[in-house]
Amino acid sequence: MVEAIAAHPDRPLTLFAEWGSRTASAIRVAAALGHSWAPAVDDYLPCAALILPAELARGFDDFAVMNSTVEDPDDVVLFDYLRALGSDAIAPVDGPVEHDGGDSLVGNSTMGVRKAVRYVASRHAATHESVLTGLTAVPHYDWWEQQAVMFIQDASSPDGWARVRSGPAFEHLGIGTSEVDDALEGALRDVPDRDALDDRVSAIIVREVWKTAYLLGAVIADHGAGLEDDDRFLGALSTLAPGALRRIVPAHLLTTIAELLRPVVILGAGAGIRSRSVKRENGETR
């Protein structure tokens, strides 16, 4: 990590982003576009593995004493601290830290298994340490409510992001929901093990996962040509389904269900990239 710290000496670096977080979606966008880092965009600061510039670290104790209680989660207090200072954390596409998947030490076991969005055991120095910038929309699978949503940058919101459901999200991107549904019908005809998918995963869940992936692809297209076949992108994309379903699928079946949904996610992201790219070329975007 020495090279990463040297490249970003004034930035907080959060080295673990769990696969179902908003930041995980930002990392997937960054991976598709060939970046090494993505902005942390959750309403907390992932702090399981965190590097803070020394000056920032020194000021946190006083802030916490003045602005929090013992009941406040540390990651939320850290988020509030950095937000007050206007300091934005970034997270790596190649994540060097993994969660062991056991019981949470801080009472978060109800959130289910929380693995890294893309774990790389040995993070080699990147040829460049570029950061994804200009991200104003973050697709997300709401694993509490089991539905696709999107967070749109909004300075008036407490955490800087406004949550919208998938219908308004597609409208925001100039994409009709009928187009999305038709694309899903076509994609499902190409899904291997379709019978197993239908037998084990609710059609409602399949559709919400598809919409999340489609939104992700559309946002990627807004930032440039997405690398649909890039190994880093596909690796980050492969954790979307387990990150989404970790609360409703038994842990011992999560890998199996994720594999059944993998083509849905990949095809959905690709469909979103192509749809939004065509609209941009035709001047149909907002």
CSV table of C-alpha atoms in Angstrom, one decimal:
chain,number,residue,atom,x,y,z
A,1,MET,CA,0.0,0.0,0.0
A,2,VAL,CA,3.0,2.3,0.1
A,3,GLU,CA,2.5,3.4,-3.5
A,4,ALA,CA,-1.2,4.0,-2.9
A,5,ILE,CA,-0.5,6.2,0.1
A,6,ALA,CA,2.2,8.1,-1.8
A,7,ALA,CA,-0.2,8.7,-4.6
A,8,HIS,CA,-2.9,9.9,-2.3
A,9,PRO,CA,-1.2,11.3,0.8
A,10,ASP,CA,-4.0,13.6,1.8
A,11,ARG,CA,-6.9,11.2,1.2
A,12,PRO,CA,-8.5,8.8,3.6
A,13,LEU,CA,-8.2,5.3,2.2
A,14,THR,CA,-10.8,2.7,3.1
A,15,LEU,CA,-9.4,-0.7,2.2
A,16,PHE,CA,-12.6,-2.8,2.7
A,17,ALA,CA,-15.9,-2.2,1.0
A,18,GLU,CA,-18.5,-4.9,1.5
A,19,TRP,CA,-20.1,-6.4,-1.6
A,20,GLY,CA,-23.6,-5.0,-0.9
A,21,SER,CA,-22.6,-1.4,-0.1
A,22,ARG,CA,-23.1,1.7,-2.2
A,23,THR,CA,-19.4,2.0,-2.4
A,24,ALA,CA,-19.3,-1.5,-4.0
A,25,SER,CA,-21.3,-0.1,-6.8
A,26,ALA,CA,-18.9,2.8,-7.2
A,27,ILE,CA,-16.1,0.4,-7.3
A,28,ARG,CA,-17.8,-1.6,-10.0
A,29,VAL,CA,-18.1,1.5,-12.1
A,30,ALA,CA,-14.5,2.4,-11.5
A,31,ALA,CA,-13.4,-1.1,-12.5
A,32,ALA,CA,-15.4,-1.0,-15.8
A,33,LEU,CA,-13.6,2.3,-16.6
A,34,GLY,CA,-10.1,1.1,-15.8
A,35,HIS,CA,-9.6,3.2,-12.6
A,36,SER,CA,-7.9,1.9,-9.5
A,37,TRP,CA,-9.9,3.8,-6.9
A,38,ALA,CA,-13.6,4.9,-6.4
A,39,PRO,CA,-15.1,7.4,-4.1
A,40,ALA,CA,-16.6,6.1,-0.8
A,41,VAL,CA,-20.3,6.9,-1.2
A,42,ASP,CA,-22.1,5.3,1.8
A,43,ASP,CA,-23.7,7.1,4.6
A,44,TYR,CA,-21.0,5.8,6.9
A,45,LEU,CA,-17.2,5.5,6.4
A,46,PRO,CA,-16.2,1.8,6.0
A,47,CYS,CA,-13.5,1.6,8.7
A,48,ALA,CA,-12.7,-2.1,9.1
A,49,ALA,CA,-9.4,-1.3,7.4
A,50,LEU,CA,-8.8,2.5,7.2
A,51,ILE,CA,-5.8,4.7,6.6
A,52,LEU,CA,-6.1,8.3,7.7
A,53,PRO,CA,-3.6,11.0,7.0
A,54,ALA,CA,-1.9,11.8,10.3
A,55,GLU,CA,-3.4,15.3,10.7
A,56,LEU,CA,-6.9,14.0,10.1
A,57,ALA,CA,-6.4,11.2,12.6
A,58,ARG,CA,-5.2,13.5,15.3
A,59,GLY,CA,-8.3,15.6,15.1
A,60,PHE,CA,-10.8,12.7,15.3
A,61,ASP,CA,-10.8,12.2,19.1
A,62,ASP,CA,-11.8,15.8,19.9
A,63,PHE,CA,-14.5,15.7,17.2
A,64,ALA,CA,-15.9,12.4,18.6
A,65,VAL,CA,-16.0,13.7,22.1
A,66,MET,CA,-17.9,16.8,21.1
A,67,ASN,CA,-20.2,15.3,18.5
A,68,SER,CA,-21.1,11.8,19.5
A,69,THR,CA,-22.2,9.5,22.3
A,70,VAL,CA,-21.1,5.9,23.1
A,71,GLU,CA,-24.2,4.6,21.3
A,72,ASP,CA,-23.2,6.2,17.9
A,73,PRO,CA,-21.5,3.8,15.5
A,74,ASP,CA,-17.9,4.6,14.9
A,75,ASP,CA,-18.2,4.4,11.1
A,76,VAL,CA,-21.0,7.0,11.2
A,77,VAL,CA,-19.0,9.3,13.5
A,78,LEU,CA,-16.0,9.0,11.2
A,79,PHE,CA,-18.2,9.8,8.2
A,80,ASP,CA,-19.6,12.9,9.9
A,81,TYR,CA,-16.0,14.0,10.9
A,82,LEU,CA,-14.7,13.8,7.3
A,83,ARG,CA,-17.8,15.4,5.9
A,84,ALA,CA,-17.4,18.3,8.3
A,85,LEU,CA,-13.9,18.7,7.0
A,86,GLY,CA,-14.8,18.3,3.4
A,87,SER,CA,-12.4,15.3,3.1
A,88,ASP,CA,-13.6,12.5,0.8
A,89,ALA,CA,-12.4,8.9,1.3
A,90,ILE,CA,-11.6,6.6,-1.6
A,91,ALA,CA,-11.7,2.8,-1.9
A,92,PRO,CA,-9.6,0.5,-4.1
A,93,VAL,CA,-10.8,-1.6,-6.9
A,94,ASP,CA,-8.3,-4.2,-5.8
A,95,GLY,CA,-9.3,-4.7,-2.2
A,96,PRO,CA,-6.5,-6.0,0.0
A,97,VAL,CA,-8.7,-6.9,3.0
A,98,GLU,CA,-11.4,-9.5,3.4
A,99,HIS,CA,-14.1,-10.1,6.0
A,100,ASP,CA,-13.9,-13.5,7.6
A,101,GLY,CA,-17.7,-13.9,7.3
A,102,GLY,CA,-18.2,-14.9,10.9
A,103,ASP,CA,-20.4,-13.2,13.5
A,104,SER,CA,-20.0,-9.4,13.7
A,105,LEU,CA,-18.0,-8.0,16.6
A,106,VAL,CA,-20.2,-4.9,16.6
A,107,GLY,CA,-23.7,-6.4,16.3
A,108,ASN,CA,-24.1,-6.4,12.5
A,109,SER,CA,-24.7,-10.1,12.0
A,110,THR,CA,-28.3,-9.3,11.0
A,111,MET,CA,-26.8,-7.9,7.8
A,112,GLY,CA,-25.7,-11.3,6.7
A,113,VAL,CA,-22.4,-12.3,5.2
A,114,ARG,CA,-20.4,-9.3,4.1
A,115,LYS,CA,-17.5,-10.1,1.9
A,116,ALA,CA,-15.3,-7.7,-0.1
A,117,VAL,CA,-16.6,-6.4,-3.4
A,118,ARG,CA,-13.4,-7.6,-5.0
A,119,TYR,CA,-10.7,-9.2,-2.8
A,120,VAL,CA,-7.2,-9.4,-4.1
A,121,ALA,CA,-4.9,-11.2,-1.8
A,122,SER,CA,-1.8,-9.4,-3.0
A,123,ARG,CA,-2.4,-5.9,-4.2
A,124,HIS,CA,0.4,-5.0,-6.6
A,125,ALA,CA,1.2,-1.4,-7.3
A,126,ALA,CA,-1.0,-0.1,-10.1
A,127,THR,CA,0.5,1.3,-13.2
A,128,HIS,CA,-1.5,4.3,-12.3
A,129,GLU,CA,-3.5,5.2,-9.2
A,130,SER,CA,-6.4,7.0,-11.0
A,131,VAL,CA,-9.6,7.8,-9.1
A,132,LEU,CA,-13.1,7.7,-10.6
A,133,THR,CA,-14.5,11.2,-10.4
A,134,GLY,CA,-17.7,12.9,-11.4
A,135,LEU,CA,-20.0,10.1,-10.0
A,136,THR,CA,-23.4,11.7,-9.5
A,137,ALA,CA,-25.6,8.5,-9.5
A,138,VAL,CA,-25.0,5.3,-7.7
A,139,PRO,CA,-27.2,2.2,-8.5
A,140,HIS,CA,-27.8,0.0,-5.4
A,141,TYR,CA,-29.6,-3.1,-4.4
A,142,ASP,CA,-31.4,-2.3,-1.2
A,143,TRP,CA,-30.9,-5.6,0.6
A,144,TRP,CA,-33.2,-4.5,3.5
A,145,GLU,CA,-36.2,-4.0,1.2
A,146,GLN,CA,-35.0,-6.3,-1.7
A,147,GLN,CA,-35.4,-3.8,-4.5
A,148,ALA,CA,-33.3,-1.9,-7.0
A,149,VAL,CA,-32.8,1.8,-6.1
A,150,MET,CA,-30.4,4.5,-7.1
A,151,PHE,CA,-28.8,7.3,-5.1
A,152,ILE,CA,-28.5,10.7,-6.9
A,153,GLN,CA,-26.1,13.3,-5.7
A,154,ASP,CA,-28.1,15.9,-3.7
A,155,ALA,CA,-26.3,18.5,-1.5
A,156,SER,CA,-29.5,19.1,0.5
A,157,SER,CA,-29.6,15.4,1.7
A,158,PRO,CA,-28.0,14.7,5.1
A,159,ASP,CA,-25.3,12.4,3.5
A,160,GLY,CA,-25.2,14.1,0.1
A,161,TRP,CA,-27.3,11.6,-1.7
A,162,ALA,CA,-31.0,11.3,-2.4
A,163,ARG,CA,-32.5,7.8,-2.7
A,164,VAL,CA,-34.9,7.1,-5.5
A,165,ARG,CA,-36.7,3.8,-6.5
A,166,SER,CA,-35.9,2.2,-9.8
A,167,GLY,CA,-38.8,3.7,-11.8
A,168,PRO,CA,-37.7,7.3,-11.2
A,169,ALA,CA,-34.1,6.2,-11.6
A,170,PHE,CA,-34.7,4.9,-15.1
A,171,GLU,CA,-36.6,8.1,-15.9
A,172,HIS,CA,-33.7,10.1,-14.6
A,173,LEU,CA,-31.5,8.2,-17.1
A,174,GLY,CA,-34.0,8.6,-20.0
A,175,ILE,CA,-34.7,4.8,-20.1
A,176,GLY,CA,-38.2,3.4,-20.2
A,177,THR,CA,-39.1,0.6,-17.8
A,178,SER,CA,-40.7,-1.4,-20.7
A,179,GLU,CA,-37.4,-1.4,-22.5
A,180,VAL,CA,-35.8,-2.8,-19.3
A,181,ASP,CA,-38.4,-5.5,-18.9
A,182,ASP,CA,-38.3,-6.5,-22.6
A,183,ALA,CA,-34.5,-6.8,-22.4
A,184,LEU,CA,-34.8,-9.1,-19.3
A,185,GLU,CA,-37.2,-11.4,-21.2
A,186,GLY,CA,-34.8,-11.7,-24.0
A,187,ALA,CA,-31.8,-12.2,-21.7
A,188,LEU,CA,-33.5,-15.0,-19.7
A,189,ARG,CA,-33.8,-17.0,-22.9
A,190,ASP,CA,-30.0,-17.1,-23.0
A,191,VAL,CA,-29.4,-17.9,-19.3
A,192,PRO,CA,-27.9,-21.4,-18.7
A,193,ASP,CA,-29.6,-23.4,-16.0
A,194,ARG,CA,-32.8,-21.4,-16.5
A,195,ASP,CA,-34.9,-24.1,-14.9
A,196,ALA,CA,-32.7,-24.1,-11.8
A,197,LEU,CA,-32.9,-20.3,-11.6
A,198,ASP,CA,-36.7,-20.4,-11.9
A,199,ASP,CA,-36.8,-23.1,-9.2
A,200,ARG,CA,-34.6,-21.4,-6.7
A,201,VAL,CA,-34.9,-17.7,-7.1
A,202,SER,CA,-38.2,-15.7,-7.1
A,203,ALA,CA,-38.9,-14.0,-10.4
A,204,ILE,CA,-39.4,-10.8,-8.3
A,205,ILE,CA,-35.8,-11.0,-7.0
A,206,VAL,CA,-34.4,-11.8,-10.5
A,207,ARG,CA,-36.1,-8.7,-11.9
A,208,GLU,CA,-34.7,-6.5,-9.1
A,209,VAL,CA,-31.2,-7.8,-9.5
A,210,TRP,CA,-31.6,-7.3,-13.3
A,211,LYS,CA,-32.7,-3.7,-12.8
A,212,THR,CA,-29.8,-3.0,-10.5
A,213,ALA,CA,-27.3,-4.4,-13.0
A,214,TYR,CA,-29.0,-2.5,-15.8
A,215,LEU,CA,-28.8,0.8,-13.9
A,216,LEU,CA,-25.2,0.1,-13.2
A,217,GLY,CA,-24.4,-0.4,-16.8
A,218,ALA,CA,-26.2,2.8,-17.7
A,219,VAL,CA,-24.2,4.8,-15.2
A,220,ILE,CA,-21.0,3.3,-16.6
A,221,ALA,CA,-22.0,4.4,-20.1
A,222,ASP,CA,-22.3,7.9,-18.8
A,223,HIS,CA,-18.6,7.9,-17.9
A,224,GLY,CA,-17.2,6.4,-21.1
A,225,ALA,CA,-16.8,3.1,-22.9
A,226,GLY,CA,-17.4,0.3,-20.3
A,227,LEU,CA,-15.0,-2.6,-20.4
A,228,GLU,CA,-17.6,-5.3,-20.4
A,229,ASP,CA,-15.0,-8.2,-20.7
A,230,ASP,CA,-12.4,-6.8,-18.3
A,231,ASP,CA,-11.5,-9.3,-15.6
A,232,ARG,CA,-11.4,-6.7,-12.8
A,233,PHE,CA,-14.9,-5.5,-13.8
A,234,LEU,CA,-16.3,-9.0,-14.1
A,235,GLY,CA,-14.7,-9.9,-10.7
A,236,ALA,CA,-16.4,-6.9,-9.0
A,237,LEU,CA,-19.6,-7.6,-10.9
A,238,SER,CA,-19.7,-11.2,-9.7
A,239,THR,CA,-20.3,-10.1,-6.1
A,240,LEU,CA,-23.4,-8.1,-6.9
A,241,ALA,CA,-25.8,-11.0,-6.5
A,242,PRO,CA,-24.4,-12.4,-3.2
A,243,GLY,CA,-24.1,-8.9,-1.8
A,244,ALA,CA,-27.7,-8.3,-2.7
A,245,LEU,CA,-29.2,-11.6,-1.3
A,246,ARG,CA,-27.0,-12.3,1.7
A,247,ARG,CA,-29.9,-11.7,4.1
A,248,ILE,CA,-32.5,-13.9,2.5
A,249,VAL,CA,-30.4,-16.8,1.2
A,250,PRO,CA,-28.8,-19.3,3.6
A,251,ALA,CA,-25.0,-18.8,3.8
A,252,HIS,CA,-24.3,-22.3,2.5
A,253,LEU,CA,-26.4,-21.7,-0.6
A,254,LEU,CA,-25.2,-18.2,-1.4
A,255,THR,CA,-22.4,-19.2,-3.8
A,256,THR,CA,-24.8,-21.5,-5.7
A,257,ILE,CA,-27.5,-18.9,-6.0
A,258,ALA,CA,-25.0,-16.2,-7.0
A,259,GLU,CA,-23.7,-18.5,-9.8
A,260,LEU,CA,-27.3,-18.9,-11.1
A,261,LEU,CA,-27.7,-15.1,-11.1
A,262,ARG,CA,-24.3,-14.4,-12.5
A,263,PRO,CA,-25.4,-14.3,-16.2
A,264,VAL,CA,-28.4,-12.2,-15.3
A,265,VAL,CA,-26.0,-9.6,-13.7
A,266,ILE,CA,-23.5,-9.7,-16.6
A,267,LEU,CA,-26.2,-9.5,-19.3
A,268,GLY,CA,-28.0,-6.8,-17.3
A,269,ALA,CA,-25.0,-4.6,-17.0
A,270,GLY,CA,-24.2,-5.1,-20.7
A,271,ALA,CA,-27.7,-4.2,-21.7
A,272,GLY,CA,-27.6,-1.0,-19.6
A,273,ILE,CA,-24.2,0.0,-21.1
A,274,ARG,CA,-25.5,-0.4,-24.7
A,275,SER,CA,-28.9,1.2,-24.1
A,276,ARG,CA,-27.4,4.3,-22.5
A,277,SER,CA,-24.6,4.5,-25.0
A,278,VAL,CA,-27.1,4.5,-27.9
A,279,LYS,CA,-29.2,7.2,-26.3
A,280,ARG,CA,-26.1,9.3,-25.8
A,281,GLU,CA,-25.1,8.9,-29.4
A,282,ASN,CA,-28.6,9.9,-30.5
A,283,GLY,CA,-28.7,12.8,-28.2
A,284,GLU,CA,-31.6,11.3,-26.2
A,285,THR,CA,-30.0,11.7,-22.8
A,286,ARG,CA,-30.9,14.3,-20.2
